Amino acid sequence: MMILLFFVLSVICVGSVLGMIISKNQAYSALFLVLAFSCLGGLFGMLGAPFMAVVQIIIYAGAIMVLFIFVIMMINLRKGISPERKKWTLAVSAVISVVLLAELVFAVLGTPPMPYTAAFSSGTSPTDIGRLLFTKYLYPFEITSVLIIAALVGAIVLVKKREKE
Amino acid sequence: MNGFGALAPLLIIVGAALVILLLDAFLKKDNKNYLACLSLFFLVVCAVFCLRSWNKNLSYFEGQLRLDNLALFLAFLFLIAVAFVMFIGMKYLTLQNVPGGEFYGLLLLALSGLMIMTSSLNFIVIFLGLEVLSVSSYALAGLKGKDEKSSESAIKYFLMGSFASAFLIFGLALLFGTAHSLEISAVLSSFRANFEGQLLGLVGLGLVIIGFAFKISLVPFHMWTPDVYEGAPTPVTAFFAVGPKAAGFAVLFRILAPYWNEGFKSGRIFDVLWTVAALTMLIGSLIGLRQKNIKRLFAYSSIANAGYMLIAVLAGDGASLIFFLTVYLFMGIGAFGSLIALSKKDREYTDLEDFAGVGFKYPWLGAIFSVFLLSLAGFPPTGGFLAKFYVFVGAVRQDLTSLVIIGVLTSLISAFYYLRIIVYMYMREPERDVDIEIENPALFLVLFLCLYGVLQLGIFPGNVLYVIRQAAASLF
């Protein structure tokens, strides 16, 4: 049953990512991405990481993608940029992607199989994660707030209008 | 007390950034120089706290924050660099109409990112520090909002930088998969223990190195450097040339030096980095020959210098690396400071032709600038000579002779483009009308201090070397 679910979810996930890349309309791309994120959320849930699953759907598929779609609607690009590529760049990128795929396959083959639950051996409920965030990972957690301030200030600086003009 | 002592420098810097941003928002003064003085006060307080932690090896949060001597020494370097950049920024901000409060605030946030990065042995913290630094840098590059080139450089830096961060975090995920931990030491010991899982780990480590190679502009990942350096406001460029580069190399050294000691010195990563170092030096000096814009030229010079620093990393020679970074701070900021000195209202002189005859028209400025150029080219008795000398000697001891030969040859090539500027300044008749506004005590103070630093490190490096050896020794 789990195996079946896994394959269904992965096929939909990979398919929707492909659809995202191929489709010419940005709004469709964004919706495909939502589908991909939802499937990823399902996969995380199957791995026994309920928190990741929920976050994947609430934050990524929900908040961030809604923002994306807003932006796409506001900018209102009807046509995608016409694919006017040179032949040789296409060939080069094809070769590079094949090499990367081969590298990845070798890396996976060269790795001994890991115990299935090793990564999630300890508790993965939101309570456990919250406790970890405020004890063991307090320092990185606080740095994240500095990061967000920097991003906020940076974004405001870049888009605000100058007073004197 | 241990915990607070370790956390204090960072708290001060982040607090200072917030105070500066708030003050700028509520006190609407036209002259922003008071913000620079206030930031300087915070920097000094932070330096005092760093000084008090020297030799104490403070650590906090289970070692996620570790103030060993290396971290403290680098923190000192960053504090000096940021103070210098703020001072040379004073003239630039008023003349080129760049918003002041944001400049100082973002610079302080970037400084906190630098300090977070270099004072940790945990990959998560290093990554977050790098992101704090990068996000502030993107905004700093685009501070001249009206200027097209500045916006271009911000967008380019942002896109390429996010791409590099994606590589870095993918690599971290692979490393976590092999080692089940993101402590540098745990990751490295898993390399030693687990030879079968190595390929996945190797790919992970490689991707992490790519992420940092972007920041320090090693050769296949250097494309952004000239455009960003050219477009960003000049004080910000000075900061880019010095700060992120030093932090990137320090982290790379923290990862790779123990890795070499684990007996991987003949491994694949070593060979790849050997090639990268050679390419970086070659491309940095060869393409630099064709540049007519001084800021682009300095970008290629900084790429070439990254190659020399990589030699020190390959040789596992911490003391030379830190000495090189120290010297590079003074000569880099000095050179960019001289460029700022050569500017007037809404106009910067960055073409090579603009420099014709400047040496006689402004003798002091010409002489100071020449010293920085000679130091970059590596002539004795400047610091630039000793820095390269120590790196090369250390590398020869580690059997990297062929790399050293490439290094010597490329520094000969690059000497040509540094000397060409001097030739223009002193041996060409001025063709264009260059008049500049000189009066700025802060700028000249920085230029003088940089000059002093370059000469002191070139002639009497003993005391500084002693401190640097202590810092490098704290690694092992």
PDB file of N, CA, C and O in Angstrom, chain B residues 169-219:
ATOM      1  N   ILE B 169      23.516  24.572  -0.081  1.00  0.00           N
ATOM      2  CA  ILE B 169      22.589  23.885   0.816  1.00  0.00           C
ATOM      3  C   ILE B 169      22.330  22.465   0.321  1.00  0.00           C
ATOM      4  O   ILE B 169      22.145  21.539   1.118  1.00  0.00           O
ATOM      5  N   PHE B 170      22.396  22.248  -1.001  1.00  0.00           N
ATOM      6  CA  PHE B 170      22.276  20.890  -1.507  1.00  0.00           C
ATOM      7  C   PHE B 170      23.456  20.048  -1.016  1.00  0.00           C
ATOM      8  O   PHE B 170      23.296  18.903  -0.559  1.00  0.00           O
ATOM      9  N   GLY B 171      24.640  20.651  -1.079  1.00  0.00           N
ATOM     10  CA  GLY B 171      25.822  19.956  -0.572  1.00  0.00           C
ATOM     11  C   GLY B 171      25.683  19.633   0.903  1.00  0.00           C
ATOM     12  O   GLY B 171      26.024  18.532   1.350  1.00  0.00           O
ATOM     13  N   LEU B 172      25.144  20.582   1.685  1.00  0.00           N
ATOM     14  CA  LEU B 172      24.965  20.340   3.118  1.00  0.00           C
ATOM     15  C   LEU B 172      24.001  19.188   3.346  1.00  0.00           C
ATOM     16  O   LEU B 172      24.214  18.355   4.237  1.00  0.00           O
ATOM     17  N   ALA B 173      22.944  19.123   2.520  1.00  0.00           N
ATOM     18  CA  ALA B 173      21.984  18.023   2.681  1.00  0.00           C
ATOM     19  C   ALA B 173      22.679  16.690   2.449  1.00  0.00           C
ATOM     20  O   ALA B 173      22.495  15.732   3.216  1.00  0.00           O
ATOM     21  N   LEU B 174      23.520  16.619   1.398  1.00  0.00           N
ATOM     22  CA  LEU B 174      24.227  15.362   1.126  1.00  0.00           C
ATOM     23  C   LEU B 174      25.182  15.018   2.261  1.00  0.00           C
ATOM     24  O   LEU B 174      25.283  13.856   2.677  1.00  0.00           O
ATOM     25  N   LEU B 175      25.871  16.040   2.797  1.00  0.00           N
ATOM     26  CA  LEU B 175      26.801  15.783   3.897  1.00  0.00           C
ATOM     27  C   LEU B 175      26.043  15.284   5.117  1.00  0.00           C
ATOM     28  O   LEU B 175      26.482  14.365   5.809  1.00  0.00           O
ATOM     29  N   PHE B 176      24.877  15.885   5.376  1.00  0.00           N
ATOM     30  CA  PHE B 176      24.082  15.446   6.521  1.00  0.00           C
ATOM     31  C   PHE B 176      23.633  14.011   6.309  1.00  0.00           C
ATOM     32  O   PHE B 176      23.596  13.211   7.249  1.00  0.00           O
ATOM     33  N   GLY B 177      23.335  13.669   5.047  1.00  0.00           N
ATOM     34  CA  GLY B 177      22.943  12.295   4.757  1.00  0.00           C
ATOM     35  C   GLY B 177      24.042  11.297   5.073  1.00  0.00           C
ATOM     36  O   GLY B 177      23.762  10.202   5.544  1.00  0.00           O
ATOM     37  N   THR B 178      25.310  11.672   4.815  1.00  0.00           N
ATOM     38  CA  THR B 178      26.383  10.711   5.083  1.00  0.00           C
ATOM     39  C   THR B 178      26.810  10.720   6.541  1.00  0.00           C
ATOM     40  O   THR B 178      27.138   9.683   7.090  1.00  0.00           O
ATOM     41  N   ALA B 179      26.814  11.903   7.161  1.00  0.00           N
ATOM     42  CA  ALA B 179      27.419  11.990   8.493  1.00  0.00           C
ATOM     43  C   ALA B 179      26.394  12.052   9.615  1.00  0.00           C
ATOM     44  O   ALA B 179      26.762  11.861  10.775  1.00  0.00           O
ATOM     45  N   HIS B 180      25.130  12.334   9.317  1.00  0.00           N
ATOM     46  CA  HIS B 180      24.090  12.507  10.337  1.00  0.00           C
ATOM     47  C   HIS B 180      24.434  13.608  11.322  1.00  0.00           C
ATOM     48  O   HIS B 180      24.010  13.574  12.468  1.00  0.00           O
ATOM     49  N   SER B 181      25.226  14.554  10.882  1.00  0.00           N
ATOM     50  CA  SER B 181      25.570  15.675  11.748  1.00  0.00           C
ATOM     51  C   SER B 181      26.107  16.777  10.854  1.00  0.00           C
ATOM     52  O   SER B 181      26.564  16.507   9.750  1.00  0.00           O
ATOM     53  N   LEU B 182      26.040  18.009  11.322  1.00  0.00           N
ATOM     54  CA  LEU B 182      26.584  19.097  10.526  1.00  0.00           C
ATOM     55  C   LEU B 182      27.736  19.785  11.233  1.00  0.00           C
ATOM     56  O   LEU B 182      28.127  20.884  10.872  1.00  0.00           O
ATOM     57  N   GLU B 183      28.287  19.144  12.278  1.00  0.00           N
ATOM     58  CA  GLU B 183      29.537  19.641  12.839  1.00  0.00           C
ATOM     59  C   GLU B 183      30.645  19.324  11.839  1.00  0.00           C
ATOM     60  O   GLU B 183      30.692  18.219  11.291  1.00  0.00           O
ATOM     61  N   ILE B 184      31.559  20.289  11.619  1.00  0.00           N
ATOM     62  CA  ILE B 184      32.626  20.036  10.654  1.00  0.00           C
ATOM     63  C   ILE B 184      33.425  18.808  11.055  1.00  0.00           C
ATOM     64  O   ILE B 184      33.714  17.933  10.235  1.00  0.00           O
ATOM     65  N   SER B 185      33.735  18.705  12.367  1.00  0.00           N
ATOM     66  CA  SER B 185      34.579  17.589  12.799  1.00  0.00           C
ATOM     67  C   SER B 185      33.868  16.257  12.576  1.00  0.00           C
ATOM     68  O   SER B 185      34.481  15.282  12.123  1.00  0.00           O
ATOM     69  N   ALA B 186      32.544  16.219  12.867  1.00  0.00           N
ATOM     70  CA  ALA B 186      31.808  14.963  12.693  1.00  0.00           C
ATOM     71  C   ALA B 186      31.757  14.570  11.230  1.00  0.00           C
ATOM     72  O   ALA B 186      31.928  13.398  10.878  1.00  0.00           O
ATOM     73  N   VAL B 187      31.547  15.561  10.356  1.00  0.00           N
ATOM     74  CA  VAL B 187      31.504  15.274   8.922  1.00  0.00           C
ATOM     75  C   VAL B 187      32.833  14.690   8.466  1.00  0.00           C
ATOM     76  O   VAL B 187      32.886  13.676   7.760  1.00  0.00           O
ATOM     77  N   LEU B 188      33.939  15.325   8.931  1.00  0.00           N
ATOM     78  CA  LEU B 188      35.244  14.849   8.482  1.00  0.00           C
ATOM     79  C   LEU B 188      35.545  13.471   9.034  1.00  0.00           C
ATOM     80  O   LEU B 188      36.121  12.628   8.332  1.00  0.00           O
ATOM     81  N   SER B 189      35.146  13.198  10.283  1.00  0.00           N
ATOM     82  CA  SER B 189      35.462  11.868  10.812  1.00  0.00           C
ATOM     83  C   SER B 189      34.617  10.804  10.124  1.00  0.00           C
ATOM     84  O   SER B 189      35.038   9.658  10.030  1.00  0.00           O
ATOM     85  N   SER B 190      33.433  11.199   9.625  1.00  0.00           N
ATOM     86  CA  SER B 190      32.657  10.208   8.882  1.00  0.00           C
ATOM     87  C   SER B 190      33.341   9.881   7.549  1.00  0.00           C
ATOM     88  O   SER B 190      33.217   8.774   7.041  1.00  0.00           O
ATOM     89  N   PHE B 191      34.078  10.860   7.015  1.00  0.00           N
ATOM     90  CA  PHE B 191      34.855  10.570   5.809  1.00  0.00           C
ATOM     91  C   PHE B 191      35.903   9.519   6.104  1.00  0.00           C
ATOM     92  O   PHE B 191      36.156   8.620   5.314  1.00  0.00           O
ATOM     93  N   ARG B 192      36.512   9.643   7.291  1.00  0.00           N
ATOM     94  CA  ARG B 192      37.584   8.721   7.635  1.00  0.00           C
ATOM     95  C   ARG B 192      37.020   7.329   7.911  1.00  0.00           C
ATOM     96  O   ARG B 192      37.562   6.328   7.493  1.00  0.00           O
ATOM     97  N   ALA B 193      35.878   7.307   8.628  1.00  0.00           N
ATOM     98  CA  ALA B 193      35.362   6.022   9.077  1.00  0.00           C
ATOM     99  C   ALA B 193      34.713   5.238   7.946  1.00  0.00           C
ATOM    100  O   ALA B 193      34.793   4.026   7.907  1.00  0.00           O
ATOM    101  N   ASN B 194      34.086   5.959   7.033  1.00  0.00           N
ATOM    102  CA  ASN B 194      33.165   5.292   6.136  1.00  0.00           C
ATOM    103  C   ASN B 194      33.625   5.457   4.696  1.00  0.00           C
ATOM    104  O   ASN B 194      33.272   6.408   4.019  1.00  0.00           O
ATOM    105  N   PHE B 195      34.451   4.523   4.238  1.00  0.00           N
ATOM    106  CA  PHE B 195      34.993   4.697   2.900  1.00  0.00           C
ATOM    107  C   PHE B 195      33.976   4.379   1.817  1.00  0.00           C
ATOM    108  O   PHE B 195      34.086   4.830   0.707  1.00  0.00           O
ATOM    109  N   GLU B 196      32.964   3.573   2.167  1.00  0.00           N
ATOM    110  CA  GLU B 196      32.002   3.202   1.139  1.00  0.00           C
ATOM    111  C   GLU B 196      31.063   4.357   0.814  1.00  0.00           C
ATOM    112  O   GLU B 196      30.680   4.556  -0.324  1.00  0.00           O
ATOM    113  N   GLY B 197      30.701   5.110   1.826  1.00  0.00           N
ATOM    114  CA  GLY B 197      29.778   6.203   1.593  1.00  0.00           C
ATOM    115  C   GLY B 197      30.454   7.438   1.046  1.00  0.00           C
ATOM    116  O   GLY B 197      29.873   8.503   0.996  1.00  0.00           O
ATOM    117  N   GLN B 198      31.719   7.279   0.658  1.00  0.00           N
ATOM    118  CA  GLN B 198      32.481   8.483   0.363  1.00  0.00           C
ATOM    119  C   GLN B 198      32.003   9.256  -0.843  1.00  0.00           C
ATOM    120  O   GLN B 198      32.073  10.469  -0.850  1.00  0.00           O
ATOM    121  N   LEU B 199      31.508   8.550  -1.876  1.00  0.00           N
ATOM    122  CA  LEU B 199      31.205   9.261  -3.112  1.00  0.00           C
ATOM    123  C   LEU B 199      30.112  10.300  -2.862  1.00  0.00           C
ATOM    124  O   LEU B 199      30.234  11.456  -3.268  1.00  0.00           O
ATOM    125  N   LEU B 200      29.068   9.884  -2.137  1.00  0.00           N
ATOM    126  CA  LEU B 200      27.993  10.835  -1.831  1.00  0.00           C
ATOM    127  C   LEU B 200      28.543  12.004  -1.017  1.00  0.00           C
ATOM    128  O   LEU B 200      28.262  13.168  -1.292  1.00  0.00           O
ATOM    129  N   GLY B 201      29.397  11.659  -0.037  1.00  0.00           N
ATOM    130  CA  GLY B 201      30.007  12.707   0.781  1.00  0.00           C
ATOM    131  C   GLY B 201      30.888  13.615  -0.050  1.00  0.00           C
ATOM    132  O   GLY B 201      30.885  14.831   0.119  1.00  0.00           O
ATOM    133  N   LEU B 202      31.629  13.010  -0.980  1.00  0.00           N
ATOM    134  CA  LEU B 202      32.528  13.813  -1.821  1.00  0.00           C
ATOM    135  C   LEU B 202      31.727  14.809  -2.650  1.00  0.00           C
ATOM    136  O   LEU B 202      32.094  15.972  -2.757  1.00  0.00           O
ATOM    137  N   VAL B 203      30.609  14.315  -3.247  1.00  0.00           N
ATOM    138  CA  VAL B 203      29.767  15.225  -4.025  1.00  0.00           C
ATOM    139  C   VAL B 203      29.274  16.340  -3.114  1.00  0.00           C
ATOM    140  O   VAL B 203      29.301  17.523  -3.477  1.00  0.00           O
ATOM    141  N   GLY B 204      28.862  15.981  -1.904  1.00  0.00           N
ATOM    142  CA  GLY B 204      28.384  16.988  -0.963  1.00  0.00           C
ATOM    143  C   GLY B 204      29.450  18.010  -0.656  1.00  0.00           C
ATOM    144  O   GLY B 204      29.231  19.221  -0.762  1.00  0.00           O
ATOM    145  N   LEU B 205      30.654  17.522  -0.307  1.00  0.00           N
ATOM    146  CA  LEU B 205      31.737  18.448   0.028  1.00  0.00           C
ATOM    147  C   LEU B 205      32.066  19.320  -1.177  1.00  0.00           C
ATOM    148  O   LEU B 205      32.301  20.526  -1.043  1.00  0.00           O
ATOM    149  N   GLY B 206      32.049  18.708  -2.370  1.00  0.00           N
ATOM    150  CA  GLY B 206      32.326  19.474  -3.583  1.00  0.00           C
ATOM    151  C   GLY B 206      31.319  20.591  -3.770  1.00  0.00           C
ATOM    152  O   GLY B 206      31.686  21.733  -4.063  1.00  0.00           O
ATOM    153  N   LEU B 207      30.029  20.282  -3.565  1.00  0.00           N
ATOM    154  CA  LEU B 207      29.004  21.315  -3.739  1.00  0.00           C
ATOM    155  C   LEU B 207      29.180  22.429  -2.709  1.00  0.00           C
ATOM    156  O   LEU B 207      29.005  23.612  -3.020  1.00  0.00           O
ATOM    157  N   VAL B 208      29.541  22.045  -1.473  1.00  0.00           N
ATOM    158  CA  VAL B 208      29.774  23.078  -0.449  1.00  0.00           C
ATOM    159  C   VAL B 208      30.918  23.980  -0.882  1.00  0.00           C
ATOM    160  O   VAL B 208      30.828  25.216  -0.786  1.00  0.00           O
ATOM    161  N   ILE B 209      31.993  23.371  -1.396  1.00  0.00           N
ATOM    162  CA  ILE B 209      33.139  24.182  -1.828  1.00  0.00           C
ATOM    163  C   ILE B 209      32.733  25.105  -2.969  1.00  0.00           C
ATOM    164  O   ILE B 209      33.152  26.264  -3.031  1.00  0.00           O
ATOM    165  N   ILE B 210      31.870  24.602  -3.880  1.00  0.00           N
ATOM    166  CA  ILE B 210      31.401  25.460  -4.980  1.00  0.00           C
ATOM    167  C   ILE B 210      30.682  26.685  -4.410  1.00  0.00           C
ATOM    168  O   ILE B 210      30.902  27.813  -4.858  1.00  0.00           O
ATOM    169  N   GLY B 211      29.833  26.447  -3.405  1.00  0.00           N
ATOM    170  CA  GLY B 211      29.124  27.570  -2.791  1.00  0.00           C
ATOM    171  C   GLY B 211      30.076  28.634  -2.299  1.00  0.00           C
ATOM    172  O   GLY B 211      29.855  29.830  -2.502  1.00  0.00           O
ATOM    173  N   PHE B 212      31.162  28.215  -1.661  1.00  0.00           N
ATOM    174  CA  PHE B 212      32.113  29.210  -1.162  1.00  0.00           C
ATOM    175  C   PHE B 212      32.965  29.771  -2.283  1.00  0.00           C
ATOM    176  O   PHE B 212      33.332  30.949  -2.256  1.00  0.00           O
ATOM    177  N   ALA B 213      33.283  28.926  -3.279  1.00  0.00           N
ATOM    178  CA  ALA B 213      34.115  29.397  -4.392  1.00  0.00           C
ATOM    179  C   ALA B 213      33.443  30.572  -5.090  1.00  0.00           C
ATOM    180  O   ALA B 213      34.102  31.484  -5.561  1.00  0.00           O
ATOM    181  N   PHE B 214      32.107  30.556  -5.105  1.00  0.00           N
ATOM    182  CA  PHE B 214      31.404  31.691  -5.696  1.00  0.00           C
ATOM    183  C   PHE B 214      31.698  32.954  -4.907  1.00  0.00           C
ATOM    184  O   PHE B 214      32.042  33.988  -5.453  1.00  0.00           O
ATOM    185  N   LYS B 215      31.578  32.864  -3.576  1.00  0.00           N
ATOM    186  CA  LYS B 215      31.758  34.055  -2.734  1.00  0.00           C
ATOM    187  C   LYS B 215      33.146  34.641  -2.878  1.00  0.00           C
ATOM    188  O   LYS B 215      33.332  35.849  -2.818  1.00  0.00           O
ATOM    189  N   ILE B 216      34.159  33.761  -3.006  1.00  0.00           N
ATOM    190  CA  ILE B 216      35.520  34.278  -3.052  1.00  0.00           C
ATOM    191  C   ILE B 216      36.008  34.366  -4.486  1.00  0.00           C
ATOM    192  O   ILE B 216      37.173  34.589  -4.713  1.00  0.00           O
ATOM    193  N   SER B 217      35.100  34.216  -5.442  1.00  0.00           N
ATOM    194  CA  SER B 217      35.361  34.347  -6.877  1.00  0.00           C
ATOM    195  C   SER B 217      36.592  33.568  -7.334  1.00  0.00           C
ATOM    196  O   SER B 217      37.570  34.138  -7.772  1.00  0.00           O
ATOM    197  N   LEU B 218      36.499  32.259  -7.199  1.00  0.00           N
ATOM    198  CA  LEU B 218      37.493  31.379  -7.827  1.00  0.00           C
ATOM    199  C   LEU B 218      37.041  31.116  -9.249  1.00  0.00           C
ATOM    200  O   LEU B 218      35.869  31.312  -9.573  1.00  0.00           O
ATOM    201  N   VAL B 219      37.953  30.569 -10.102  1.00  0.00           N
ATOM    202  CA  VAL B 219      37.669  30.787 -11.508  1.00  0.00           C
ATOM    203  C   VAL B 219      36.414  30.241 -12.144  1.00  0.00           C
ATOM    204  O   VAL B 219      35.689  31.033 -12.646  1.00  0.00           O
TER     205      VAL B 219
END
